[in-house]
Short mmCIF file of C-alpha atoms in Angstrom, two decimals:
data_model
loop_
_atom_site.label_atom_id
_atom_site.label_comp_id
_atom_site.label_asym_id
_atom_site.label_seq_id
_atom_site.Cartn_x
_atom_site.Cartn_y
_atom_site.Cartn_z
CA MET A 1093 -8.89 9.04 -13.95
CA GLY A 1094 -8.68 5.78 -15.20
CA LYS A 1095 -10.31 2.73 -12.77
CA LEU A 1096 -8.08 -0.11 -11.90
CA GLY A 1097 -8.53 -2.91 -14.25
CA HIS A 1098 -11.25 -5.63 -13.52
CA ASN A 1099 -9.19 -8.06 -11.68
CA THR A 1100 -7.21 -5.42 -9.92
CA VAL A 1101 -6.87 -6.05 -5.95
CA GLY A 1102 -6.18 -3.01 -4.43
CA LEU A 1103 -2.97 -3.87 -2.13
CA VAL A 1104 -2.32 -2.88 1.34
CA MET A 1105 1.60 -1.70 1.00
CA VAL A 1106 3.39 -0.60 4.07
CA PHE A 1107 6.55 1.34 4.35
CA THR A 1108 8.39 1.09 7.54
CA GLY A 1109 11.85 0.82 9.27
CA ASP A 1110 14.34 3.57 10.56
CA GLY A 1111 16.19 4.02 7.31
CA LYS A 1112 15.28 7.22 4.64
CA GLY A 1113 12.95 6.63 2.06
CA LYS A 1114 9.71 5.39 3.16
CA THR A 1115 7.80 8.92 2.03
CA THR A 1116 9.88 8.68 -0.98
CA ALA A 1117 8.84 5.07 -1.57
CA ALA A 1118 5.01 5.97 -1.26
CA LEU A 1119 5.15 9.19 -3.62
CA GLY A 1120 7.11 7.17 -5.91
CA THR A 1121 4.02 4.77 -6.19
CA ALA A 1122 1.61 7.61 -6.17
CA LEU A 1123 3.58 8.82 -9.31
CA ARG A 1124 3.27 5.62 -11.07
CA ALA A 1125 -0.30 5.33 -10.20
CA TRP A 1126 -1.00 8.77 -11.67
CA GLY A 1127 0.76 8.19 -14.73
CA GLN A 1128 -1.39 4.89 -15.17
CA GLY A 1129 -4.66 7.11 -14.67
CA MET A 1130 -5.79 6.36 -11.14
CA ARG A 1131 -6.30 9.32 -9.04
CA VAL A 1132 -4.55 9.52 -5.82
CA CYS A 1133 -4.76 10.94 -2.51
CA VAL A 1134 -1.76 11.75 0.33
CA LEU A 1135 -3.10 12.19 3.77
CA GLN A 1136 -0.03 13.51 5.45
CA PHE A 1137 0.11 12.80 9.44
CA ILE A 1138 2.74 15.07 11.95
CA LYS A 1139 4.54 17.36 9.05
CA GLY A 1140 4.49 20.66 9.60
CA ASN A 1141 3.17 23.61 7.15
CA TRP A 1142 6.82 24.17 5.69
CA THR A 1143 6.50 23.94 1.91
CA THR A 1144 8.20 20.70 0.51
CA GLY A 1145 9.30 19.35 -2.86
CA GLU A 1146 6.82 16.48 -3.03
CA GLU A 1147 4.05 19.57 -2.43
CA LYS A 1148 5.67 21.89 -5.13
CA ALA A 1149 5.06 18.93 -7.29
CA ILE A 1150 1.81 17.85 -7.11
CA LYS A 1151 0.28 21.15 -7.54
CA TYR A 1152 2.84 21.22 -10.85
CA LEU A 1153 0.93 17.95 -11.64
CA ASN A 1154 -2.71 19.63 -10.89
CA LYS A 1155 -4.86 16.95 -11.44
CA GLY A 1156 -4.69 13.59 -10.41
CA ILE A 1157 -2.89 13.63 -7.03
CA GLU A 1158 -4.42 15.42 -3.92
CA LEU A 1159 -2.31 16.10 -0.80
CA ARG A 1160 -3.50 17.27 2.20
CA ARG A 1161 -1.69 17.74 5.97
CA PHE A 1162 -2.83 16.84 9.44
CA GLY A 1163 0.11 17.83 11.71
CA ALA A 1164 1.54 20.87 13.08
CA GLY A 1165 5.22 19.42 13.12
CA PHE A 1166 7.97 18.50 15.92
CA ILE A 1167 6.23 17.17 19.19
CA ASP A 1168 7.12 18.53 22.08
CA PHE A 1169 5.73 15.49 24.21
CA ASN A 1170 6.79 17.55 27.81
CA ASP A 1171 4.19 20.22 26.50
CA GLU A 1172 1.00 18.81 26.90
CA GLU A 1173 -1.30 21.48 24.65
CA SER A 1174 1.43 20.87 21.87
CA VAL A 1175 0.61 17.03 22.51
CA ALA A 1176 -3.24 17.67 22.80
CA ARG A 1177 -2.74 19.61 19.05
CA HIS A 1178 -1.36 16.68 17.63
CA LYS A 1179 -3.79 14.51 18.78
CA LYS A 1180 -6.48 16.16 17.61
CA ASP A 1181 -4.90 17.13 14.30
CA ALA A 1182 -4.32 13.34 13.55
CA ASN A 1183 -7.32 11.85 14.71
CA GLU A 1184 -8.92 14.61 12.15
CA GLY A 1185 -6.89 13.31 9.52
CA LEU A 1186 -7.66 9.63 10.88
CA ALA A 1187 -11.35 10.58 10.14
CA VAL A 1188 -10.65 12.26 6.80
CA ALA A 1189 -8.60 9.02 5.87
CA ARG A 1190 -11.73 6.79 6.44
CA LEU A 1191 -13.99 9.07 4.94
CA VAL A 1192 -11.42 9.31 1.35
CA ILE A 1193 -10.77 5.36 1.51
CA GLU A 1194 -14.44 4.43 1.94
CA SER A 1195 -15.41 7.27 -1.12
CA ARG A 1196 -13.72 5.46 -3.59
CA GLN A 1197 -13.29 8.62 -5.28
CA TYR A 1198 -8.97 7.31 -5.16
CA GLN A 1199 -7.84 4.68 -6.70
CA MET A 1200 -4.98 5.08 -4.07
CA VAL A 1201 -4.59 6.72 -0.51
CA ILE A 1202 -1.29 7.06 1.05
CA LEU A 1203 -1.32 7.71 4.77
CA ASP A 1204 2.05 9.36 5.28
CA GLU A 1205 3.65 8.98 8.33
CA ILE A 1206 0.38 7.53 10.02
CA ASN A 1207 2.52 4.86 11.86
CA TYR A 1208 4.59 7.28 13.62
CA ALA A 1209 0.94 8.99 14.82
CA VAL A 1210 0.21 5.15 16.01
CA SER A 1211 3.78 4.48 18.28
CA TYR A 1212 3.26 8.12 19.44
CA GLY A 1213 -0.75 7.21 21.10
CA LEU A 1214 -2.02 10.30 18.74
CA VAL A 1215 -4.47 7.63 17.27
CA ASP A 1216 -5.91 4.76 18.09
CA LYS A 1217 -3.91 1.85 16.65
CA ASN A 1218 -7.40 -0.44 16.44
CA GLU A 1219 -8.89 2.41 14.30
CA LEU A 1220 -6.40 2.04 12.21
CA VAL A 1221 -6.64 -1.33 11.93
CA ASP A 1222 -10.52 -1.27 11.23
CA ILE A 1223 -9.90 1.25 8.54
CA VAL A 1224 -7.46 -1.19 7.02
CA LYS A 1225 -9.44 -4.22 7.02
CA ASN A 1226 -12.48 -2.69 5.88
CA LYS A 1227 -11.02 -0.35 2.57
CA PRO A 1228 -12.89 -1.14 -0.23
CA LYS A 1229 -11.28 -4.39 -2.01
CA ASP A 1230 -10.40 -2.55 -5.17
CA VAL A 1231 -8.45 0.51 -3.38
CA HIS A 1232 -4.59 0.37 -2.99
CA LEU A 1233 -3.58 1.78 0.47
CA ILE A 1234 -0.27 2.58 1.13
CA LEU A 1235 1.08 2.99 5.01
CA THR A 1236 4.67 4.87 6.18
CA GLY A 1237 6.38 5.77 9.03
CA ARG A 1238 8.87 4.08 11.59
CA ASN A 1239 7.31 1.42 13.64
CA ALA A 1240 4.31 0.07 12.19
CA PRO A 1241 2.40 -1.55 14.03
CA GLN A 1242 2.22 -5.46 14.23
CA GLU A 1243 -1.31 -5.74 13.05
CA ILE A 1244 -0.78 -3.74 10.13
CA ILE A 1245 2.46 -5.68 9.20
CA GLU A 1246 0.48 -8.84 9.24
CA ILE A 1247 -3.24 -7.29 7.44
CA ALA A 1248 -0.36 -5.68 4.73
CA ASP A 1249 0.25 -7.74 1.40
CA LEU A 1250 3.99 -5.63 0.85
CA VAL A 1251 6.04 -4.76 3.59
CA THR A 1252 9.36 -2.69 3.12
CA LYS A 1253 11.57 -1.77 5.65
CA MET A 1254 14.26 0.51 5.20
CA ASP A 1255 16.88 -0.20 6.99
CA ALA A 1256 19.29 2.87 8.11
CA VAL A 1257 22.84 2.01 6.91
CA LYS A 1258 24.65 5.55 6.38
CA HIS A 1259 23.36 8.83 6.62
CA PRO A 1260 25.01 12.74 5.84
CA TYR A 1261 23.24 13.57 9.04
CA LYS A 1262 25.59 11.44 11.23
CA LYS A 1263 27.94 13.36 9.70
CA GLY A 1264 26.75 16.65 10.33
CA ILE A 1265 25.07 17.52 7.59
CA ALA A 1266 21.75 18.83 7.37
CA ALA A 1267 18.50 18.28 5.84
CA GLN A 1268 18.85 19.27 1.94
CA ARG A 1269 15.89 20.60 0.22
CA GLY A 1270 14.76 18.43 -2.64
CA ILE A 1271 16.41 15.34 -0.56
CA GLU A 1272 14.63 15.65 2.85
CA TYR A 1273 12.07 17.48 2.00
#
């Protein structure tokens, strides 16, 4: 796959806020990057092992975008074993993220729902800040999820906040295949 242009600066992008569309925006950017010949790695935090539309689409694309999951789905904060399992998975994902980013094998790396992992206390915020600050200058990095840490917002080159204006869930309409997953 292609390399970034000789004068391309790898950006840090954050998609955060309470509205829908953070992962969708990151995956749209990944698709655009893939179309320009870049290799992309998507690392998903917290999300469970159910099959999603993005997982199916990435398999059809075959090459250029890789997806890995580090999470066990919904967290029961009243269950110590559940929290411990989520912490273990999230920290494994963060360690892999550091290796993937430093490897420069990919021109774009997406840490999907990483902001949740930080705000829930599953991973150390300072470790994430260190990864972001020390990423290679030619690697694009996207971080998604609600509650982006202020330190990450300050480092970022682009921050988009999704606002929840209206959502079908409030009308009692359940999550739908192809829209939410």
